[in-house]
Short mmCIF file of C-alpha atoms in Angstrom, two decimals:
data_model
loop_
_atom_site.label_atom_id
_atom_site.label_comp_id
_atom_site.label_asym_id
_atom_site.label_seq_id
_atom_site.Cartn_x
_atom_site.Cartn_y
_atom_site.Cartn_z
CA GLY Y 1 91.51 191.38 181.35
CA CYS Y 2 89.97 190.30 184.87
CA GLY Y 3 87.02 189.45 183.29
CA ALA Y 4 84.69 191.71 184.85
CA ASN Y 5 81.66 193.37 182.64
CA GLY Y 6 78.19 195.04 182.83
CA ASN Y 7 77.51 198.75 182.21
CA ALA Y 8 78.90 202.08 183.11
CA ILE Y 9 76.55 202.29 186.14
CA GLY Y 10 78.21 199.23 187.73
CA PHE Y 11 81.79 200.49 186.67
CA LEU Y 12 81.41 203.46 188.84
CA MET Y 13 80.02 201.47 191.77
CA GLU Y 14 82.60 199.09 191.65
CA TYR Y 15 86.24 201.08 190.36
CA GLU Y 16 84.63 203.96 192.42
CA ASN Y 17 82.83 202.42 195.19
CA MET Y 18 79.56 204.48 194.29
CA HIS Y 19 76.42 203.71 195.35
CA PHE Y 20 73.69 203.10 192.41
CA VAL Y 21 72.02 206.74 193.00
CA ASP Y 22 75.22 208.60 193.03
CA ALA Y 23 76.64 206.39 189.93
CA VAL Y 24 73.60 207.76 187.95
CA GLU Y 25 73.62 210.83 189.03
CA ALA Y 26 77.81 210.85 188.31
CA LEU Y 27 77.00 209.87 184.78
CA ALA Y 28 73.76 212.56 184.32
CA GLU Y 29 75.93 215.02 185.52
CA SER Y 30 78.85 214.29 183.03
CA VAL Y 31 76.84 214.84 179.55
CA GLY Y 32 74.17 217.62 181.09
CA LEU Y 33 71.75 215.44 181.88
CA GLU Y 34 68.90 215.78 184.83
CA VAL Y 35 68.08 212.54 187.06
CA PRO Y 36 64.20 212.69 186.78
CA ARG Y 37 63.10 213.11 190.46
CA ASP Y 38 59.97 213.49 192.94
CA GLU Y 39 59.29 217.61 193.77
CA GLN Y 40 60.81 217.20 196.90
CA ALA Y 41 64.00 215.62 196.03
CA ALA Y 42 63.93 218.27 193.00
CA ARG Y 43 63.81 220.82 195.70
CA GLN Y 44 66.23 219.44 197.77
CA ARG Y 45 68.91 218.66 194.83
CA ASP Y 46 68.19 222.36 193.79
CA GLU Y 47 68.58 224.18 197.04
CA SER Y 48 72.01 221.89 198.05
CA ARG Y 49 73.79 222.98 194.41
CA PRO Y 50 75.00 226.18 195.11
CA LEU Y 51 75.73 225.30 199.02
CA TYR Y 52 78.07 222.64 197.81
CA ALA Y 53 79.30 225.19 195.33
CA THR Y 54 80.45 227.70 197.83
CA LEU Y 55 81.84 224.96 200.43
CA GLU Y 56 84.54 224.43 197.34
CA LYS Y 57 85.41 227.79 196.93
CA VAL Y 58 85.89 228.19 200.71
CA GLN Y 59 88.17 225.43 200.88
CA LEU Y 60 89.93 226.88 197.75
CA PHE Y 61 90.14 229.85 200.12
CA TYR Y 62 91.76 228.19 203.01
CA ARG Y 63 94.06 225.89 200.56
CA ARG Y 64 95.49 229.82 199.18
CA SER Y 65 95.83 230.86 203.03
CA LEU Y 66 97.38 228.18 204.12
CA GLN Y 67 100.26 228.93 201.67
CA ASP Y 68 100.91 232.85 203.48
CA ALA Y 69 100.49 231.19 207.40
CA PRO Y 70 104.02 230.11 207.88
CA ALA Y 71 102.96 229.17 211.54
CA ALA Y 72 100.47 226.78 210.08
CA ILE Y 73 102.70 225.57 208.02
CA ASP Y 74 105.39 224.80 210.64
CA TYR Y 75 102.35 222.74 212.36
CA LEU Y 76 102.08 220.37 209.84
CA LYS Y 77 105.75 219.66 209.60
CA ARG Y 78 106.11 219.10 212.91
CA ARG Y 79 103.12 216.55 212.84
CA GLY Y 80 105.47 215.07 209.90
CA LEU Y 81 103.01 215.59 207.01
CA ASP Y 82 104.43 216.22 203.43
CA GLY Y 83 102.96 218.63 200.65
CA ASP Y 84 101.61 215.59 199.07
CA THR Y 85 99.40 214.49 202.31
CA VAL Y 86 98.38 218.00 202.78
CA LYS Y 87 97.25 218.46 199.08
CA ARG Y 88 95.31 215.02 199.27
CA PHE Y 89 93.10 215.70 201.80
CA GLY Y 90 92.66 219.57 201.19
CA ILE Y 91 93.94 220.44 204.43
CA GLY Y 92 94.27 224.68 204.45
CA TYR Y 93 93.79 227.30 207.10
CA ALA Y 94 91.42 229.74 208.21
CA PRO Y 95 93.25 233.07 209.18
CA GLU Y 96 92.58 235.07 212.21
CA GLY Y 97 90.11 237.74 212.16
CA TRP Y 98 86.12 238.29 211.64
CA ASP Y 99 85.53 238.95 208.24
CA ALA Y 100 88.51 237.19 205.99
CA LEU Y 101 85.95 234.88 204.55
CA GLN Y 102 83.38 237.34 203.72
CA SER Y 103 86.03 239.54 202.13
CA ALA Y 104 87.32 236.48 200.04
CA LEU Y 105 83.51 235.09 198.83
CA PRO Y 106 81.45 238.69 198.26
CA GLY Y 107 78.08 237.76 198.12
CA GLU Y 108 78.01 234.86 199.33
CA GLU Y 109 77.37 235.31 202.87
CA ALA Y 110 73.90 233.69 202.82
CA ASN Y 111 75.27 230.22 201.80
CA LEU Y 112 78.14 230.83 204.26
CA LEU Y 113 75.58 231.16 207.30
CA THR Y 114 73.46 228.21 205.95
CA THR Y 115 76.70 226.29 205.55
CA GLY Y 116 78.03 227.28 209.29
CA MET Y 117 81.04 229.09 208.27
CA LEU Y 118 79.63 232.24 209.42
CA VAL Y 119 78.05 232.61 212.89
CA PRO Y 120 75.04 235.16 212.76
CA GLY Y 121 75.94 238.60 214.77
CA LYS Y 122 74.11 239.04 218.36
CA ASP Y 123 71.14 241.22 218.23
CA GLY Y 124 71.57 241.60 214.63
CA GLY Y 125 75.16 242.31 213.90
CA ARG Y 126 77.38 241.42 211.53
CA PRO Y 127 78.01 237.27 210.81
CA TYR Y 128 81.88 236.15 211.62
CA GLN Y 129 83.85 233.67 210.42
CA ARG Y 130 83.31 230.12 213.11
CA PHE Y 131 86.47 228.93 212.24
CA ARG Y 132 89.78 231.71 213.01
CA ASP Y 133 93.57 231.05 213.44
CA ARG Y 134 92.96 227.09 212.87
CA VAL Y 135 94.45 224.36 210.18
CA MET Y 136 91.40 223.10 208.48
CA PHE Y 137 90.38 219.69 207.27
CA PRO Y 138 87.43 219.90 204.75
CA ILE Y 139 84.96 217.09 205.90
CA THR Y 140 83.62 215.44 202.56
CA ASP Y 141 80.59 212.77 201.05
CA ARG Y 142 81.22 209.70 199.31
CA ARG Y 143 81.43 211.44 195.83
CA GLY Y 144 83.88 213.64 197.41
CA ARG Y 145 81.88 216.59 197.48
CA VAL Y 146 83.21 218.97 200.75
CA ILE Y 147 80.06 219.34 202.97
CA ALA Y 148 81.78 220.75 206.10
CA PHE Y 149 84.90 221.73 207.70
CA GLY Y 150 87.05 220.79 211.34
CA GLY Y 151 89.31 223.08 212.45
CA ARG Y 152 92.28 222.49 214.80
CA VAL Y 153 93.36 225.59 217.00
CA LEU Y 154 97.27 226.24 216.10
CA GLY Y 155 97.20 228.47 219.81
CA ASP Y 156 95.90 227.68 223.25
CA ALA Y 157 92.38 228.38 222.63
CA GLU Y 158 89.68 226.44 223.19
CA PRO Y 159 87.98 223.92 222.23
CA LYS Y 160 90.97 222.63 220.42
CA TYR Y 161 89.00 220.93 217.41
CA LEU Y 162 85.97 222.59 216.29
CA ASN Y 163 83.65 220.75 213.60
CA SER Y 164 81.08 222.32 211.73
CA PRO Y 165 77.82 222.45 212.96
CA GLU Y 166 74.02 220.62 211.57
CA THR Y 167 73.57 221.88 208.28
CA PRO Y 168 71.07 220.76 205.28
CA LEU Y 169 74.37 218.76 203.92
CA PHE Y 170 76.01 217.74 206.91
CA HIS Y 171 74.62 215.58 209.97
CA LYS Y 172 77.93 214.15 211.84
CA GLY Y 173 76.12 211.38 212.81
CA ARG Y 174 76.14 210.01 209.21
CA GLU Y 175 79.55 211.02 207.93
CA LEU Y 176 83.05 209.73 208.10
CA TYR Y 177 86.12 211.75 208.75
CA GLY Y 178 88.38 210.29 205.18
CA LEU Y 179 86.15 207.57 203.88
CA TYR Y 180 86.22 209.21 200.13
CA GLU Y 181 89.76 209.32 200.11
CA ALA Y 182 90.12 205.54 201.58
CA ARG Y 183 87.56 204.28 199.77
CA ARG Y 184 90.12 202.56 197.11
CA ALA Y 185 92.64 201.19 199.83
CA ALA Y 186 90.06 199.69 201.82
CA GLN Y 187 88.61 197.64 198.59
CA GLU Y 188 91.60 196.47 197.97
CA SER Y 189 92.47 195.25 201.75
CA GLY Y 190 88.79 194.48 202.39
CA THR Y 191 88.82 196.13 205.99
CA VAL Y 192 88.36 199.76 207.46
CA ILE Y 193 90.18 200.94 210.22
CA VAL Y 194 88.18 203.10 212.74
CA VAL Y 195 89.98 205.62 214.51
CA GLU Y 196 89.10 208.58 216.52
CA GLY Y 197 90.81 211.64 214.92
CA TYR Y 198 91.52 213.81 211.85
CA MET Y 199 95.13 213.66 212.12
CA ASP Y 200 94.97 209.97 212.84
CA VAL Y 201 93.62 209.43 209.46
CA VAL Y 202 95.85 211.81 207.64
CA ALA Y 203 99.09 210.87 209.51
CA LEU Y 204 98.04 206.84 209.19
CA ALA Y 205 97.38 207.67 205.29
CA HIS Y 206 101.03 209.42 205.11
CA HIS Y 207 102.90 206.46 206.84
CA GLY Y 208 101.40 204.17 203.72
CA VAL Y 209 97.81 202.94 206.02
CA GLU Y 210 95.29 204.32 203.73
CA ASN Y 211 92.28 202.27 204.57
CA ALA Y 212 91.59 204.49 208.14
CA VAL Y 213 88.09 206.78 208.54
CA ALA Y 214 87.77 208.38 211.75
CA THR Y 215 84.66 209.17 213.25
CA LEU Y 216 82.93 213.20 213.90
CA GLY Y 217 83.31 214.14 217.38
CA THR Y 218 80.53 211.01 217.93
CA ALA Y 219 80.48 207.89 219.37
CA ALA Y 220 80.48 205.24 216.51
CA ASN Y 221 77.32 204.13 215.95
CA ARG Y 222 75.30 201.52 214.31
CA GLU Y 223 74.69 203.69 210.81
CA HIS Y 224 78.50 204.40 210.43
CA SER Y 225 78.87 200.56 210.60
CA GLU Y 226 76.35 199.86 208.26
CA ILE Y 227 77.78 202.54 205.84
CA LEU Y 228 81.04 200.99 206.72
CA PHE Y 229 79.83 197.35 206.03
CA ARG Y 230 78.16 198.51 202.55
CA THR Y 231 81.73 199.19 201.79
CA VAL Y 232 83.92 196.12 202.83
CA PRO Y 233 83.55 193.20 204.85
CA ASN Y 234 85.91 193.99 207.83
CA LEU Y 235 86.10 196.53 210.59
CA VAL Y 236 88.76 197.66 213.16
CA PHE Y 237 87.95 199.78 215.76
CA CYS Y 238 90.95 201.32 216.36
CA PHE Y 239 91.09 202.74 220.30
CA ASP Y 240 93.06 204.07 223.26
CA GLY Y 241 93.92 201.24 225.68
CA ASP Y 242 92.90 203.83 228.72
CA ARG Y 243 89.34 203.81 230.44
CA ALA Y 244 87.57 206.39 227.41
CA GLY Y 245 89.11 204.62 224.82
CA ARG Y 246 87.22 201.01 226.21
CA ALA Y 247 83.97 202.67 226.93
CA ALA Y 248 84.19 204.05 223.43
CA ALA Y 249 84.56 200.90 222.37
CA ALA Y 250 81.95 199.26 224.70
CA ARG Y 251 79.82 201.79 222.34
CA ALA Y 252 80.92 200.67 219.25
CA LEU Y 253 80.21 197.53 219.68
CA LEU Y 254 76.38 197.86 220.98
CA ALA Y 255 76.08 199.85 217.46
CA THR Y 256 77.89 197.00 215.70
CA LEU Y 257 76.11 193.61 216.62
CA PRO Y 258 72.49 194.27 215.18
CA VAL Y 259 74.30 194.71 211.62
CA LEU Y 260 76.72 191.74 211.61
CA GLN Y 261 75.57 189.92 209.12
CA ASP Y 262 77.30 186.41 206.89
CA GLY Y 263 80.25 187.73 205.59
CA ARG Y 264 80.75 191.13 208.03
CA ASP Y 265 83.17 190.79 210.95
CA ALA Y 266 84.53 192.91 212.83
CA HIS Y 267 87.65 193.87 215.61
CA PHE Y 268 89.07 195.96 218.12
CA LEU Y 269 92.37 197.06 218.67
CA PHE Y 270 93.39 198.95 222.11
CA LEU Y 271 96.80 200.72 221.76
CA PRO Y 272 99.35 200.93 224.67
CA ASP Y 273 98.75 203.54 227.21
CA GLY Y 274 99.60 206.75 225.85
CA GLU Y 275 99.57 206.30 222.35
CA ASP Y 276 97.53 207.35 219.62
CA PRO Y 277 97.26 206.31 215.80
CA ASP Y 278 99.13 209.47 214.87
CA SER Y 279 101.88 208.57 217.22
CA ILE Y 280 102.42 204.74 216.59
CA VAL Y 281 103.06 205.69 213.10
CA ARG Y 282 105.26 208.67 213.57
CA THR Y 283 107.47 206.63 216.08
CA ARG Y 284 107.03 203.44 214.43
CA GLY Y 285 105.86 203.66 210.77
CA GLY Y 286 103.06 202.05 209.19
CA ASP Y 287 104.32 198.81 209.65
CA GLY Y 288 104.94 199.14 213.64
CA LEU Y 289 100.65 199.73 213.63
CA ARG Y 290 100.34 196.80 211.10
CA ALA Y 291 102.44 194.95 213.82
CA LEU Y 292 99.95 195.85 216.38
CA LEU Y 293 97.08 194.98 214.52
CA ALA Y 294 98.37 191.02 214.47
CA ALA Y 295 96.86 191.62 218.72
CA LYS Y 296 93.28 193.18 217.59
CA VAL Y 297 90.42 191.18 218.90
CA PRO Y 298 87.65 189.64 217.27
CA ILE Y 299 84.07 191.24 218.56
CA ILE Y 300 82.75 188.53 220.35
CA ASP Y 301 85.66 188.05 222.37
CA PHE Y 302 85.53 191.56 222.97
CA LEU Y 303 81.91 191.43 224.04
CA TYR Y 304 82.68 188.41 226.53
CA GLN Y 305 85.73 190.61 228.04
CA HIS Y 306 83.64 193.36 228.21
CA LEU Y 307 81.01 192.05 230.21
CA ALA Y 308 83.33 189.73 232.18
CA GLU Y 309 85.34 193.01 233.56
CA ASP Y 310 84.13 192.79 237.08
CA ILE Y 311 82.55 189.06 237.18
CA ASP Y 312 84.70 185.72 238.30
CA THR Y 313 84.09 183.62 235.67
CA SER Y 314 86.54 180.35 237.16
CA GLY Y 315 83.04 179.39 239.12
CA ILE Y 316 79.88 177.79 237.41
CA GLY Y 317 78.32 181.01 238.80
CA GLY Y 318 79.86 183.59 237.11
CA LYS Y 319 79.80 181.59 234.20
CA ALA Y 320 75.90 181.58 234.31
CA GLN Y 321 76.43 185.45 235.29
CA LEU Y 322 78.04 186.36 232.07
CA ALA Y 323 75.73 183.85 230.30
CA GLU Y 324 72.46 186.02 231.38
CA ARG Y 325 74.18 189.27 230.74
CA ALA Y 326 75.43 188.53 227.10
CA LYS Y 327 72.13 186.77 225.84
CA PRO Y 328 70.29 189.97 225.01
CA LEU Y 329 73.20 191.56 223.22
CA LEU Y 330 73.45 188.34 221.34
CA GLY Y 331 69.83 188.39 220.64
CA THR Y 332 70.46 192.05 218.37
CA ILE Y 333 72.77 189.85 216.23
CA PRO Y 334 70.54 189.24 212.88
CA ARG Y 335 69.81 185.89 212.23
CA GLY Y 336 72.58 183.60 210.30
#
């Protein structure tokens, strides 16, 4: 009806927003075939399969545990989430104690250690759960497979948020929370909104803004921007309007300039003081955030604003100083 044509691989790449290799692997798995690989890649794949399977079991355990955790359920309700949103993002609960995970998944201890779900005991002691008494957010790869977790503590313990460590499956500088869930809405709108936390992504999706993703405790980097530009032509970085938000925006700016090219664009949105995307949609709804998006700043305008913060550009000398500062950064943008 829409005039599209192609083959099964092209269909998955377009409809599911998969990369070529992912589409080939998904089709092969669906009919029980092995994709030919060189020896090293084949070994990595064989070593990774049981780790994915273990993390899938961990997610199911956390989701079941949430049903018997009234404090965690109450926390999610107070954050304005409903059952459908919790289910969509696979949110669960890590029980208190040191060995609930080992008891629930006997025989999986080695894989739980490799994936960072258990912490090795000191001096040869028994391993223990990394996540305890936390609301758990599964982190997925671009094919929707669980590769790590982030946990939000229910009490006053520190840190408030805790991520899985680096593992064979998880490299936090290369991953974005919510990208798998956001891909359809992002493609339809042509835009991804980059925010700073899990709850921002989940709350926005709950209020109908389904094209948001978050970095995982790291600053937005060049690889993040490149990954997102392969999905959509437009990025909007959404930050708090305070000093920390401006500093984070400056890092995102420097990371994004080198991957701009014809057809790609980026903007920056600074929220009112004391607000974050979660609080905006809870008080003003999804339309409230969309209204704020009208004030987003184009990346080059923000570049000049950022560089001119301590320069008086009303005179020719200030303008010359701004030009000198801008030249090397503008030089990082690819030709065209």
